[in-house]
Structures are given as C-alpha cells and as structure tokens.
PDB file of C-alpha atoms in Angstrom:
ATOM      1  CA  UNK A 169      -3.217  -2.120  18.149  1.00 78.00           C
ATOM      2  CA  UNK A 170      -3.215  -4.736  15.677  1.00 89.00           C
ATOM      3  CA  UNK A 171      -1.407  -2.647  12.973  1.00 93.00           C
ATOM      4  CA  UNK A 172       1.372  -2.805  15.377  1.00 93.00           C
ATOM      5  CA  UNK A 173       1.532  -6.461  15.275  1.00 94.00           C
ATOM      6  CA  UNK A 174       1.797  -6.946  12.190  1.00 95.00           C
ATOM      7  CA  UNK A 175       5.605  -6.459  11.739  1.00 91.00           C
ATOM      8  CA  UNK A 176       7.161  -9.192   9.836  1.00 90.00           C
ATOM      9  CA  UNK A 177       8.464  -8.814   6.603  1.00 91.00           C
ATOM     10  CA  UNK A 178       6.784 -12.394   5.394  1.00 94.00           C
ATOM     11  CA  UNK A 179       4.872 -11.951   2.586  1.00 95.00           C
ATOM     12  CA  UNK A 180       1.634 -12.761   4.629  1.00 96.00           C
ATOM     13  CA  UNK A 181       2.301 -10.573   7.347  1.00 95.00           C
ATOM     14  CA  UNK A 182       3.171  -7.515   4.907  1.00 95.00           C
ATOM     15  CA  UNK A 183      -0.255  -8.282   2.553  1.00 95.00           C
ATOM     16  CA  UNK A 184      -2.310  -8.826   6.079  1.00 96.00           C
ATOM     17  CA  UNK A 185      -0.797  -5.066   6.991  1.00 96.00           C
ATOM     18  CA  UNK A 186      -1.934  -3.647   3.682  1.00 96.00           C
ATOM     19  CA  UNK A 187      -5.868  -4.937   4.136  1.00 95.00           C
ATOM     20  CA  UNK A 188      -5.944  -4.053   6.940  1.00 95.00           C
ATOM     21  CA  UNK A 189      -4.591  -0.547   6.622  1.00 95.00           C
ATOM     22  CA  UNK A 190      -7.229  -0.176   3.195  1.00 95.00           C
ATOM     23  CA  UNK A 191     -10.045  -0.415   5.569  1.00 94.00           C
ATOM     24  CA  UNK A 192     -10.374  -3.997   6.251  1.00 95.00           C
ATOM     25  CA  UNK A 193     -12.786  -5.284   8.779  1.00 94.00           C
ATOM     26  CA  UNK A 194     -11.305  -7.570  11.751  1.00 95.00           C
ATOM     27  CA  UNK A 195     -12.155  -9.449  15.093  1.00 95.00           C
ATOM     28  CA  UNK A 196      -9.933 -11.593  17.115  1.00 95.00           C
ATOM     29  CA  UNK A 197     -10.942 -14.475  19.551  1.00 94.00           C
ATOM     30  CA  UNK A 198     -11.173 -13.735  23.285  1.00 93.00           C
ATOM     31  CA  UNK A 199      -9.928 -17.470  24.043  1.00 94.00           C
ATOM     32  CA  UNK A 200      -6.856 -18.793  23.279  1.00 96.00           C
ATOM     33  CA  UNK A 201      -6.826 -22.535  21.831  1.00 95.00           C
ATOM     34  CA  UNK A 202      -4.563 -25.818  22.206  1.00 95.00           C
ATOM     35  CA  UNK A 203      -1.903 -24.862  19.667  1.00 95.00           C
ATOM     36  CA  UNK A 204      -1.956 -28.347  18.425  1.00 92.00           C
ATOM     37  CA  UNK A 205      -5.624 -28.422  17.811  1.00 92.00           C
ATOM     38  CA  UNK A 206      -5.193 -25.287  15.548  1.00 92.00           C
ATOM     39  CA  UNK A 207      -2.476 -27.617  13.847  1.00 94.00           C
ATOM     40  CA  UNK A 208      -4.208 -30.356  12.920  1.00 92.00           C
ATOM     41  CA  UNK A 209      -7.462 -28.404  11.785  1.00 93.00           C
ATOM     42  CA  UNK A 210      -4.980 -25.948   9.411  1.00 94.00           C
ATOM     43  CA  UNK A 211      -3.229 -28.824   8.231  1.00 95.00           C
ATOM     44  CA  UNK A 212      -6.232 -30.959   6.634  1.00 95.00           C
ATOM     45  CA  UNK A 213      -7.221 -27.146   5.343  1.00 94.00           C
ATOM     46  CA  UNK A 214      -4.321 -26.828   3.357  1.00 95.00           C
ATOM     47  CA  UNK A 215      -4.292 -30.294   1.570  1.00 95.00           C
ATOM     48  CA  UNK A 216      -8.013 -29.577   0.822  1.00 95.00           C
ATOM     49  CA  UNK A 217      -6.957 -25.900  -0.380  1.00 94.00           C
ATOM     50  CA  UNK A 218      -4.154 -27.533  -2.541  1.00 94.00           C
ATOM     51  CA  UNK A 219      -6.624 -29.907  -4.286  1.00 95.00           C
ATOM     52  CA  UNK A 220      -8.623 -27.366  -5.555  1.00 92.00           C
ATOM     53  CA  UNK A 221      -5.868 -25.678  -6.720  1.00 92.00           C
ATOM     54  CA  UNK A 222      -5.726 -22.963  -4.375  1.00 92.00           C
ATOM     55  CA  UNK A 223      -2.050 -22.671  -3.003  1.00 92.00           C
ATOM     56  CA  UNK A 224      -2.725 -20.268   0.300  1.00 95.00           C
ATOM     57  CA  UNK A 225      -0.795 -17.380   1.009  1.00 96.00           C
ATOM     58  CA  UNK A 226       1.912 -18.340   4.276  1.00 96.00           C
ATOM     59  CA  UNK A 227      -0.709 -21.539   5.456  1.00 96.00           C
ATOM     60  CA  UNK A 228       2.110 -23.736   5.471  1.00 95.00           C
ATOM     61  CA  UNK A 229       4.381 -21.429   7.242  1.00 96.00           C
ATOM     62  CA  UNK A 230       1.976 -20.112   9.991  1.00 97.00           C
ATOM     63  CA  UNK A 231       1.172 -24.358  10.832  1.00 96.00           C
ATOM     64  CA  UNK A 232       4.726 -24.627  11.225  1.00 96.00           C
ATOM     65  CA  UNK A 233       5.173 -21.631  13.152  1.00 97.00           C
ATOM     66  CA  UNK A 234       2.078 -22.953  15.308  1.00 97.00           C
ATOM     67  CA  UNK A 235       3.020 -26.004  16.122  1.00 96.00           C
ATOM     68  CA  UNK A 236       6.999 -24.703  17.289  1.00 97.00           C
ATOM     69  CA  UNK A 237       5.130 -22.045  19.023  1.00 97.00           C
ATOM     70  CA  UNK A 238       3.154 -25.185  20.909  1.00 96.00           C
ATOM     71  CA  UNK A 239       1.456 -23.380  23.257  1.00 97.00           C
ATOM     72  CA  UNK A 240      -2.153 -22.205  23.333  1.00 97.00           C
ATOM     73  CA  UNK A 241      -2.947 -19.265  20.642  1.00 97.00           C
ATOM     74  CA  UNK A 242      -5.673 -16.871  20.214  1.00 97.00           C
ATOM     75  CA  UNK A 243      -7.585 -16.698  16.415  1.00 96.00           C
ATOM     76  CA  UNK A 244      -8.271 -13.453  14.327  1.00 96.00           C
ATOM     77  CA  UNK A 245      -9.170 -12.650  10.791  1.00 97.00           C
ATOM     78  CA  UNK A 246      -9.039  -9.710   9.104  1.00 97.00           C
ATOM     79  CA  UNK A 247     -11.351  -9.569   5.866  1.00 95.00           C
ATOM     80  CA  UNK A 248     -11.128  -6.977   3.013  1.00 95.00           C
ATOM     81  CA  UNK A 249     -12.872  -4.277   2.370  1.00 93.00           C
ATOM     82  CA  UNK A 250     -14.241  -5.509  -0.442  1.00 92.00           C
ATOM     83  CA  UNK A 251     -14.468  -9.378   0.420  1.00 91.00           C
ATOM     84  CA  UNK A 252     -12.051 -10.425  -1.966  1.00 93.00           C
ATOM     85  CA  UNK A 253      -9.369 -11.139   0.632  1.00 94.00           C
ATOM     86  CA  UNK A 254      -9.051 -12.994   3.658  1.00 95.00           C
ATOM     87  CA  UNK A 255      -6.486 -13.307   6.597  1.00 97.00           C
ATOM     88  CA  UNK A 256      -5.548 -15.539   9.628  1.00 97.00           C
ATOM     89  CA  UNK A 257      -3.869 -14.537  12.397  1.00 97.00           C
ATOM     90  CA  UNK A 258      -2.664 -16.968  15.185  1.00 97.00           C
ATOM     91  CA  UNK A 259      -1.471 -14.129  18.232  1.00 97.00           C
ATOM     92  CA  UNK A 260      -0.077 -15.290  21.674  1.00 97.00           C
ATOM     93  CA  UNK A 261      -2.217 -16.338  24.669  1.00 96.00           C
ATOM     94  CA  UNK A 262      -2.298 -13.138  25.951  1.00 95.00           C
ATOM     95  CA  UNK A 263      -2.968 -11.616  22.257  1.00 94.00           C
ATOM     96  CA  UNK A 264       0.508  -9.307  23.118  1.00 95.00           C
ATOM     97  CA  UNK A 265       2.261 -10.771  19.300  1.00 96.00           C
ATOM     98  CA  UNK A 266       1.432 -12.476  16.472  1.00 97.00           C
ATOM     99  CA  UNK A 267       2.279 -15.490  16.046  1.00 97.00           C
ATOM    100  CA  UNK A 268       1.938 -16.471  12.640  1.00 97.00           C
ATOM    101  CA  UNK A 269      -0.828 -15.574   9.352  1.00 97.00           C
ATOM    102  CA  UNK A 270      -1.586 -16.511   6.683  1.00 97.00           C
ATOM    103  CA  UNK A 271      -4.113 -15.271   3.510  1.00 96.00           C
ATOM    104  CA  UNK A 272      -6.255 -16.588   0.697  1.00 94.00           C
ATOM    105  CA  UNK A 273      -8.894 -15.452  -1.649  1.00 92.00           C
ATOM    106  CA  UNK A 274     -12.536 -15.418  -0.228  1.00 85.00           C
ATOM    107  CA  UNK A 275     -14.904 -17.733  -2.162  1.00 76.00           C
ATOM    108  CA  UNK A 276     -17.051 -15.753  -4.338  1.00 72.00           C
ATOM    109  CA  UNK A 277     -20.258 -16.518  -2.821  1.00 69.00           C
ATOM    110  CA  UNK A 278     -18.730 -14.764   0.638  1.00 63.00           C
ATOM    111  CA  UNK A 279     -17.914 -11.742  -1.283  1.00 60.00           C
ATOM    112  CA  UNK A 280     -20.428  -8.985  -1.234  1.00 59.00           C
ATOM    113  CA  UNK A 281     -22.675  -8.317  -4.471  1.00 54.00           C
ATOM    114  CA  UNK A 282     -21.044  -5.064  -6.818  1.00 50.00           C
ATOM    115  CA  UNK A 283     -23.370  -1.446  -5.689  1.00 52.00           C
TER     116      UNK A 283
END
C-alpha cells in the first residue's frame, strides 16, 4: 500500500520508493496531527540540521507542502535496511496520499553494529 503512494517524481519521494522497495522497515501513525504543529516542530529541525551541516533531503519542501496542505496529517517513517537512511512521510488524514517526505542520514549511533 505504501509503495503506491509514493509516486512523485521529487527527489525525496523517488529515494523514499527505493528504501523502501530494498527492504526497508516502516510504520505510520494511526492519528493524524494539527498540520501546523508538524510545521513549526520541522521547521526548528531543519535550522538545527543546517547548523551541523547536514542539508536534509526535501525537509524544506515537505514544511512547505505541510503547511499549504494546512490540514491535519498523519506521520510515517520508513528506515533502511541497513540504518543508514531515514525517511518522513506526512500522508493525509485519512492516510489515502502522501502528502509530502523528506530524507536524511541516520546518526551513526542509530545505525546497527556491522555482523
């Protein structure tokens, strides 16, 4: 089901696809949130991303997206197989389409230790 949301030919969308078609891991909220509280929260995550140096795959985009969507939205990630690789997806109330995602690198100490 979530494959087939994951249409859009945005860079984020199309890297979220891949994970998740190379045996990625995923959950996605049963409760859909204030759009504008996912807004603010994404927003301060970004400039905090940015001053570390870390320049987050579609964040910008998907907070945009968010906020013109501006009703509530349902949370998901989708994680890597191998931890190296995170996504966020921000689906419709109803979790029917996405919304918006967007992807960074997991921290190291989230990732899982070599076999």
């Amino acid at each position: 089901m979530l494959e087939s949301l994951l249409t859009g030919d945005d860079e984020a969308s199309v890297t979220a696809l891949a994970t998740l078609r190379s045996g990625a891991t995923y959950w996605v909220g049963d409760r859909a949130q204030p759009a504008g509280r996912h807004v603010g929260v994404f927003e301060r995550r970004l400039q905090r991303m940015r001053m570390h140096g870390l320049e987050p795959l579609g964040l910008e985009r998907a907070v945009r997206l968010v906020r013109e969507h501006g009703r509530p939205v349902r949370t998901g990630m989708i994680d890597s197989a191998d931890r190296t690789w995170t996504t966020l997806l921000f689906l419709t109330e109803d979790g029917s389409a996405l919304v918006a995602c967007a992807g960074w690198p997991m921290p190291p100490s989230a990732r899982k230790p070599p076999p």
